[in-house]
PDB file of C-alpha atoms in Angstrom:
ATOM      1  CA  MET B   1      -8.341   3.177  26.146  1.00 71.00           C
ATOM      2  CA  GLU B   2     -10.004   1.973  22.951  1.00 74.00           C
ATOM      3  CA  ARG B   3      -8.332   4.727  20.917  1.00 70.00           C
ATOM      4  CA  ALA B   4      -4.921   3.858  22.374  1.00 73.00           C
ATOM      5  CA  LYS B   5      -5.416   0.199  21.478  1.00 70.00           C
ATOM      6  CA  ALA B   6      -6.430   1.102  17.906  1.00 68.00           C
ATOM      7  CA  LYS B   7      -3.348   3.313  17.583  1.00 67.00           C
ATOM      8  CA  ALA B   8      -1.117   0.518  18.906  1.00 69.00           C
ATOM      9  CA  ASP B   9      -2.718  -1.941  16.463  1.00 68.00           C
ATOM     10  CA  LEU B  10      -2.065   0.443  13.567  1.00 65.00           C
ATOM     11  CA  LEU B  11       1.547   0.908  14.629  1.00 64.00           C
ATOM     12  CA  ASN B  12       1.967  -2.861  14.890  1.00 65.00           C
ATOM     13  CA  LEU B  13       0.513  -3.284  11.387  1.00 63.00           C
ATOM     14  CA  ARG B  14       2.943  -0.691  10.005  1.00 61.00           C
ATOM     15  CA  TYR B  15       5.935  -2.475  11.517  1.00 61.00           C
ATOM     16  CA  GLN B  16       4.783  -5.903  10.302  1.00 61.00           C
ATOM     17  CA  LEU B  17       3.981  -4.754   6.789  1.00 62.00           C
ATOM     18  CA  GLN B  18       7.109  -2.798   6.036  1.00 65.00           C
ATOM     19  CA  PRO B  19       9.951  -5.360   6.218  1.00 74.00           C
ATOM     20  CA  HIS B  20       8.104  -8.258   4.588  1.00 74.00           C
ATOM     21  CA  PHE B  21       6.511  -6.127   1.894  1.00 75.00           C
ATOM     22  CA  LEU B  22       9.748  -4.259   1.157  1.00 81.00           C
ATOM     23  CA  PHE B  23      11.854  -7.412   0.911  1.00 84.00           C
ATOM     24  CA  ASN B  24       9.493  -9.140  -1.504  1.00 84.00           C
ATOM     25  CA  THR B  25       8.856  -6.061  -3.617  1.00 86.00           C
ATOM     26  CA  ILE B  26      12.525  -5.156  -3.936  1.00 88.00           C
ATOM     27  CA  ASN B  27      13.313  -8.711  -5.016  1.00 88.00           C
ATOM     28  CA  SER B  28      10.567  -8.515  -7.642  1.00 87.00           C
ATOM     29  CA  ILE B  29      11.838  -5.170  -8.928  1.00 89.00           C
ATOM     30  CA  ASP B  30      15.348  -6.621  -9.068  1.00 91.00           C
ATOM     31  CA  ALA B  31      14.017  -9.392 -11.305  1.00 87.00           C
ATOM     32  CA  LEU B  32      12.404  -6.770 -13.552  1.00 88.00           C
ATOM     33  CA  ILE B  33      15.689  -4.888 -13.769  1.00 91.00           C
ATOM     34  CA  LEU B  34      17.616  -8.053 -14.630  1.00 92.00           C
ATOM     35  CA  THR B  35      15.224  -8.778 -17.479  1.00 91.00           C
ATOM     36  CA  LYS B  36      15.431  -5.121 -18.538  1.00 89.00           C
ATOM     37  CA  SER B  37      11.664  -4.756 -18.182  1.00 87.00           C
ATOM     38  CA  ASP B  38      10.130  -1.341 -18.756  1.00 86.00           C
ATOM     39  CA  ASP B  39       7.948  -2.019 -15.705  1.00 86.00           C
ATOM     40  CA  ALA B  40      10.902  -1.656 -13.311  1.00 88.00           C
ATOM     41  CA  ALA B  41      10.849   2.161 -13.194  1.00 90.00           C
ATOM     42  CA  GLU B  42       7.071   2.278 -12.750  1.00 90.00           C
ATOM     43  CA  SER B  43       7.305  -0.311  -9.965  1.00 90.00           C
ATOM     44  CA  ILE B  44       9.912   1.755  -8.127  1.00 91.00           C
ATOM     45  CA  LEU B  45       7.621   4.786  -8.303  1.00 90.00           C
ATOM     46  CA  LYS B  46       4.673   2.752  -6.974  1.00 89.00           C
ATOM     47  CA  LEU B  47       6.822   1.391  -4.155  1.00 87.00           C
ATOM     48  CA  SER B  48       7.901   4.921  -3.283  1.00 88.00           C
ATOM     49  CA  ASN B  49       4.257   6.062  -3.152  1.00 86.00           C
ATOM     50  CA  VAL B  50       3.235   3.151  -0.938  1.00 82.00           C
ATOM     51  CA  ILE B  51       6.145   3.756   1.444  1.00 80.00           C
ATOM     52  CA  CYS B  52       5.171   7.432   1.635  1.00 80.00           C
ATOM     53  CA  TYR B  53       1.637   6.423   2.581  1.00 81.00           C
ATOM     54  CA  ILE B  54       2.795   3.909   5.194  1.00 77.00           C
ATOM     55  CA  VAL B  55       5.403   6.174   6.778  1.00 75.00           C
ATOM     56  CA  GLU B  56       3.912   9.654   6.483  1.00 80.00           C
ATOM     57  CA  ASP B  57       0.172   9.561   5.899  1.00 79.00           C
ATOM     58  CA  SER B  58      -0.516   6.819   8.419  1.00 73.00           C
ATOM     59  CA  GLU B  59       0.676   9.184  11.158  1.00 76.00           C
ATOM     60  CA  ASN B  60      -2.551  11.166  10.718  1.00 82.00           C
ATOM     61  CA  ASN B  61      -5.824  10.260  12.419  1.00 83.00           C
ATOM     62  CA  VAL B  62      -7.636  10.352   9.071  1.00 88.00           C
ATOM     63  CA  VAL B  63      -6.700  10.542   5.389  1.00 89.00           C
ATOM     64  CA  LEU B  64      -8.683  11.375   2.305  1.00 90.00           C
ATOM     65  CA  LEU B  65     -10.341   8.239   0.962  1.00 90.00           C
ATOM     66  CA  SER B  66      -9.303   9.159  -2.587  1.00 88.00           C
ATOM     67  CA  LYS B  67      -5.672   9.390  -1.454  1.00 87.00           C
ATOM     68  CA  ALA B  68      -5.864   6.078   0.393  1.00 86.00           C
ATOM     69  CA  LEU B  69      -7.368   4.414  -2.696  1.00 88.00           C
ATOM     70  CA  PHE B  70      -4.542   5.792  -4.859  1.00 88.00           C
ATOM     71  CA  TYR B  71      -1.946   4.203  -2.591  1.00 85.00           C
ATOM     72  CA  ILE B  72      -3.900   0.964  -2.245  1.00 84.00           C
ATOM     73  CA  LYS B  73      -4.046   0.660  -6.039  1.00 86.00           C
ATOM     74  CA  GLY B  74      -0.256   1.017  -6.120  1.00 86.00           C
ATOM     75  CA  TYR B  75       0.075  -1.601  -3.392  1.00 83.00           C
ATOM     76  CA  MET B  76      -2.194  -3.983  -5.297  1.00 83.00           C
ATOM     77  CA  ALA B  77      -0.236  -3.415  -8.516  1.00 84.00           C
ATOM     78  CA  LEU B  78       2.988  -4.277  -6.713  1.00 83.00           C
ATOM     79  CA  GLN B  79       1.446  -7.433  -5.271  1.00 81.00           C
ATOM     80  CA  LEU B  80       0.179  -8.439  -8.714  1.00 82.00           C
ATOM     81  CA  MET B  81       3.650  -7.833 -10.160  1.00 79.00           C
ATOM     82  CA  ARG B  82       5.183  -9.985  -7.459  1.00 74.00           C
ATOM     83  CA  THR B  83       2.754 -12.879  -7.750  1.00 74.00           C
ATOM     84  CA  ALA B  84       2.488 -12.814 -11.562  1.00 68.00           C
ATOM     85  CA  ASP B  85      -0.299 -15.121 -12.704  1.00 63.00           C
ATOM     86  CA  SER B  86      -0.803 -16.930  -9.389  1.00 70.00           C
ATOM     87  CA  LEU B  87      -3.197 -14.293  -8.029  1.00 70.00           C
ATOM     88  CA  ASP B  88      -6.738 -13.880  -9.287  1.00 74.00           C
ATOM     89  CA  PHE B  89      -7.833 -10.374  -8.442  1.00 71.00           C
ATOM     90  CA  TYR B  90     -10.733  -8.085  -9.273  1.00 73.00           C
ATOM     91  CA  HIS B  91     -11.142  -4.449  -8.238  1.00 75.00           C
ATOM     92  CA  HIS B  92     -14.230  -2.287  -8.718  1.00 81.00           C
ATOM     93  CA  GLU B  93     -15.045   1.171  -7.364  1.00 84.00           C
ATOM     94  CA  THR B  94     -18.322   3.047  -7.374  1.00 86.00           C
ATOM     95  CA  GLY B  95     -19.425   6.308  -5.871  1.00 85.00           C
ATOM     96  CA  ASN B  96     -17.838   9.654  -5.221  1.00 86.00           C
ATOM     97  CA  THR B  97     -14.905   9.633  -2.787  1.00 83.00           C
ATOM     98  CA  GLU B  98     -14.296  13.389  -2.971  1.00 86.00           C
ATOM     99  CA  GLY B  99     -13.800  14.809   0.510  1.00 90.00           C
ATOM    100  CA  GLU B 100     -14.496  11.508   2.303  1.00 91.00           C
ATOM    101  CA  ARG B 101     -12.020  10.551   5.030  1.00 92.00           C
ATOM    102  CA  ILE B 102     -11.073   7.240   6.630  1.00 88.00           C
ATOM    103  CA  ALA B 103      -8.579   5.941   9.154  1.00 84.00           C
ATOM    104  CA  PRO B 104      -5.184   5.408   7.500  1.00 82.00           C
ATOM    105  CA  MET B 105      -4.159   1.911   6.455  1.00 77.00           C
ATOM    106  CA  ILE B 106      -7.586   0.470   7.265  1.00 78.00           C
ATOM    107  CA  LEU B 107      -7.833  -0.807   3.678  1.00 77.00           C
ATOM    108  CA  LEU B 108      -4.554  -2.713   4.093  1.00 69.00           C
ATOM    109  CA  ASN B 109      -5.819  -4.639   7.090  1.00 57.00           C
TER     110      ASN B 109
END
C-alpha cells in the first residue's frame, strides 16, 4: 500500500512538473533565440536531457545518483536561465556518487 502511494505521488509529480516547467522554459528559450543568444542551443539540449529524465528514467524504481545529479544540474541551469538575477542559488557536492542509487525524481521534490 505504501509503495503504491509513493508510485502515485511520483506520477502526480511528473504530471504537475511537465506542463508548467515546459511552458516557462520554452518561453525563456524563445527569448534567447529572439536575442540571438548563444545560450539558446545549450538550453535546448539541457531541456531535452531533463525531459528524458522525467519521461524515461523516472519509470525505473531506482536511478544512479550520478545520473540524477546530472539531470538536476541541467534543471537548475534552466531555472537560473529563466529567473535571471532574481534567484540566489548555491550548489555544492561532496563525496563519491559512483554506483549509488536513489529513487527517481526525489531530488526534484
